[in-house]
Amino acid sequence: MIPGPSAKPLPEDPGPEGRAHVVFPGFPRVPHHRPNRLQVRRYPRIPAAASASSRQSVCGTCKMADGGGGAAAASAAPTPPPPEGRGSRAGWTQRLRAALAGAGVSLWVVAGLGLLYALRAPLRLCENLAAVTAFLNSLTPKFYVALTGTSSLISGLIFIFEWWYFRKYGTSFIEQVSISHLRPLIGGTENNVPEPGSPSGGREADTNRQNLSECKVWRNPLNLFRGAEYRRYTWVTGKEPLTYYDMNLSAQDHQTFFTCDTDSLRPSDTVMQKAWRERNPPARIKAAYQALELNNDCATAYVLLAEEEATTIVDAEKLFKQALRAGETIYRRSQQHQHQSPQHEAQLRRDTNVLVYIKRRLAMCARKLGRIREAVKIMRDLMKEFPPLSMLNIHENLLESLLELQAYADVQAVLAKYDDISLPKSAAICYTAALLKTRTVSDRFSPETASRRGLSTAEINAVEAIHRAVEFNPHVPKYLLEMKSLILPPEHILKRGDSEAVAYAFFHLQHWKRIEGALNLLQCTWEGTFRMIPYPLEKGHLFYPYPSCTETADRELLPTFHHVSVYPKKELPFFIHFTAGLCSSTAMLALLTHQFPEIMGVFAKAVG
């Protein structure tokens, strides 16, 4: 069901897999700074307290949070109003500080001019000025040709560098350097710091909290296998499909899901705890074999080998089946001792995570090998046996498999459960709902006929569903319509961002192509969404305003050879226009001076 314009979904809770993406202060509203590439040799280890709390939430002790509950509500609570008279005093303080700063600049200017006037005789300014004028009058036109040509060359190089930097990092290099280095020197940052209790400080804190909650990355529920898929892509193309930031988040996920505080009691688990932190893939694989030498039933060692050493899906499935046998044995043993101590409860949560992960990856292996009904059965059993783990988004795997079976009634049943206003949305849910409504009218849809007789009720519902999906993630249609080339999806995605669009289109493009006329209807209607949201960063229609930090997070999640899709489209920075104008004007002057040296020489002397 498509909610009305006034029924906006509640803020999304990312659950245990959500990761906050830091937004650096001091940049414009749409962040364009260069991503921060960490240069460390090992993945950071999650503290014991943090990992314990994460595991607690993963294993079902916490409920799927809706938009208004829990920490989100606490973090979004308004700051208490300042005492009476505090706001007025803060305002007077800021205005007085600004006035004093302006007066100080004026005094410095007046003092400098007075000093220059007082020293005009000792410095012989008049004589020096006359000498400079005589020197300029003696210059030949060749000098002006060389001067303007050199200026044009330098400004052209600056313009090319600015354009390249903007295309690669989404910001102006000169603007970034000015904000980062020059602004603190002239006191810009100091003047913008609000008073601790002022209303502006409260509003800024609320804005920062909102940006932080918007920029959270999720584990991609359809992520590929590193050895059998990502590494094969690297062998063929020589390009790395995963970024260090993405792999770092995966390492933190592995530490959260596959380790616990009692690992020190078992030597094999101690080895695997170090293996998940290791950055070098051969070192991780070597540690997994060491763990198997210590304990042949170490399920997490088989998981690591299946993910990273297996070069085909068949080999990965064999290793996951071995991991399943070991994982079920350890899980039953943990169930028997779960009430003995808190340590045994933590161990059961860890073993539950391992078992669910193995079964889910086995279902994905079956899906990739063509045994789709087997994959659907495994996913349905997982969702029934472990309902608290619905935040792992197993239903998105199920949706994709059911679409492959063309079981559209079952797809609608899954959407009826998960496409709810109180649950977090995703591109898979929104675009699958649009696909089902498009399916009922796409084979008979014609733009000419629709413009002549108008849209029917079913066509209106389909168009509204497409508009809803496009508003949630405006990057997807370009990939579905093949206006942009696809790449391998990352292991983590940012909801409403380009990374989520890549992951959705990579798996669902075939389902849109299978339905006759679906892409044609999408092509005719998707751009109409933007007329309803002329200012998407400020106000949305069915969802909250589009987050302004998606570009920054997507640039860290997606490889550098991929051209990140940016929404809304940004205008070129001022310095690109400035350097382009400077290059063009100096080049024109150089050409005119070369063609008409006498006239330009007279003009230069007249200006001088």
mmCIF file with all atom_site columns, N, CA, C and O in Angstrom, residues 91-101:
data_model
loop_
_atom_site.group_PDB
_atom_site.id
_atom_site.type_symbol
_atom_site.label_atom_id
_atom_site.label_alt_id
_atom_site.label_comp_id
_atom_site.label_asym_id
_atom_site.label_entity_id
_atom_site.label_seq_id
_atom_site.pdbx_PDB_ins_code
_atom_site.Cartn_x
_atom_site.Cartn_y
_atom_site.Cartn_z
_atom_site.occupancy
_atom_site.B_iso_or_equiv
_atom_site.pdbx_formal_charge
_atom_site.auth_seq_id
_atom_site.auth_comp_id
_atom_site.auth_asym_id
_atom_site.auth_atom_id
_atom_site.pdbx_PDB_model_num
ATOM 1  N N  . GLY A 1 91  ? 22.953 36.344 22.228 1.00 0.00 ? 91  GLY A N  1
ATOM 2  C CA . GLY A 1 91  ? 22.827 37.100 20.978 1.00 0.00 ? 91  GLY A CA 1
ATOM 3  C C  . GLY A 1 91  ? 23.611 38.389 21.023 1.00 0.00 ? 91  GLY A C  1
ATOM 4  O O  . GLY A 1 91  ? 24.303 38.737 20.050 1.00 0.00 ? 91  GLY A O  1
ATOM 5  N N  . TRP A 1 92  ? 23.504 39.119 22.139 1.00 0.00 ? 92  TRP A N  1
ATOM 6  C CA . TRP A 1 92  ? 24.283 40.365 22.274 1.00 0.00 ? 92  TRP A CA 1
ATOM 7  C C  . TRP A 1 92  ? 25.773 40.079 22.238 1.00 0.00 ? 92  TRP A C  1
ATOM 8  O O  . TRP A 1 92  ? 26.558 40.837 21.656 1.00 0.00 ? 92  TRP A O  1
ATOM 9  N N  . THR A 1 93  ? 26.190 38.965 22.856 1.00 0.00 ? 93  THR A N  1
ATOM 10 C CA . THR A 1 93  ? 27.617 38.623 22.852 1.00 0.00 ? 93  THR A CA 1
ATOM 11 C C  . THR A 1 93  ? 28.116 38.366 21.439 1.00 0.00 ? 93  THR A C  1
ATOM 12 O O  . THR A 1 93  ? 29.189 38.839 21.044 1.00 0.00 ? 93  THR A O  1
ATOM 13 N N  . GLN A 1 94  ? 27.316 37.611 20.649 1.00 0.00 ? 94  GLN A N  1
ATOM 14 C CA . GLN A 1 94  ? 27.729 37.327 19.275 1.00 0.00 ? 94  GLN A CA 1
ATOM 15 C C  . GLN A 1 94  ? 27.783 38.595 18.434 1.00 0.00 ? 94  GLN A C  1
ATOM 16 O O  . GLN A 1 94  ? 28.719 38.804 17.654 1.00 0.00 ? 94  GLN A O  1
ATOM 17 N N  . ARG A 1 95  ? 26.764 39.480 18.578 1.00 0.00 ? 95  ARG A N  1
ATOM 18 C CA . ARG A 1 95  ? 26.759 40.714 17.796 1.00 0.00 ? 95  ARG A CA 1
ATOM 19 C C  . ARG A 1 95  ? 27.912 41.631 18.188 1.00 0.00 ? 95  ARG A C  1
ATOM 20 O O  . ARG A 1 95  ? 28.547 42.274 17.345 1.00 0.00 ? 95  ARG A O  1
ATOM 21 N N  . LEU A 1 96  ? 28.204 41.703 19.495 1.00 0.00 ? 96  LEU A N  1
ATOM 22 C CA . LEU A 1 96  ? 29.317 42.529 19.952 1.00 0.00 ? 96  LEU A CA 1
ATOM 23 C C  . LEU A 1 96  ? 30.642 41.984 19.429 1.00 0.00 ? 96  LEU A C  1
ATOM 24 O O  . LEU A 1 96  ? 31.514 42.752 18.987 1.00 0.00 ? 96  LEU A O  1
ATOM 25 N N  . ARG A 1 97  ? 30.780 40.644 19.440 1.00 0.00 ? 97  ARG A N  1
ATOM 26 C CA . ARG A 1 97  ? 32.014 40.050 18.945 1.00 0.00 ? 97  ARG A CA 1
ATOM 27 C C  . ARG A 1 97  ? 32.175 40.327 17.452 1.00 0.00 ? 97  ARG A C  1
ATOM 28 O O  . ARG A 1 97  ? 33.278 40.628 16.974 1.00 0.00 ? 97  ARG A O  1
ATOM 29 N N  . ALA A 1 98  ? 31.095 40.220 16.688 1.00 0.00 ? 98  ALA A N  1
ATOM 30 C CA . ALA A 1 98  ? 31.173 40.494 15.253 1.00 0.00 ? 98  ALA A CA 1
ATOM 31 C C  . ALA A 1 98  ? 31.518 41.958 14.989 1.00 0.00 ? 98  ALA A C  1
ATOM 32 O O  . ALA A 1 98  ? 32.311 42.284 14.100 1.00 0.00 ? 98  ALA A O  1
ATOM 33 N N  . ALA A 1 99  ? 30.904 42.882 15.783 1.00 0.00 ? 99  ALA A N  1
ATOM 34 C CA . ALA A 1 99  ? 31.194 44.302 15.591 1.00 0.00 ? 99  ALA A CA 1
ATOM 35 C C  . ALA A 1 99  ? 32.650 44.615 15.907 1.00 0.00 ? 99  ALA A C  1
ATOM 36 O O  . ALA A 1 99  ? 33.318 45.377 15.191 1.00 0.00 ? 99  ALA A O  1
ATOM 37 N N  . LEU A 1 100 ? 33.167 44.015 16.979 1.00 0.00 ? 100 LEU A N  1
ATOM 38 C CA . LEU A 1 100 ? 34.567 44.253 17.327 1.00 0.00 ? 100 LEU A CA 1
ATOM 39 C C  . LEU A 1 100 ? 35.507 43.693 16.267 1.00 0.00 ? 100 LEU A C  1
ATOM 40 O O  . LEU A 1 100 ? 36.537 44.296 15.944 1.00 0.00 ? 100 LEU A O  1
ATOM 41 N N  . ALA A 1 101 ? 35.136 42.530 15.694 1.00 0.00 ? 101 ALA A N  1
ATOM 42 C CA . ALA A 1 101 ? 35.979 41.965 14.639 1.00 0.00 ? 101 ALA A CA 1
ATOM 43 C C  . ALA A 1 101 ? 36.010 42.880 13.423 1.00 0.00 ? 101 ALA A C  1
ATOM 44 O O  . ALA A 1 101 ? 37.060 43.136 12.833 1.00 0.00 ? 101 ALA A O  1
#
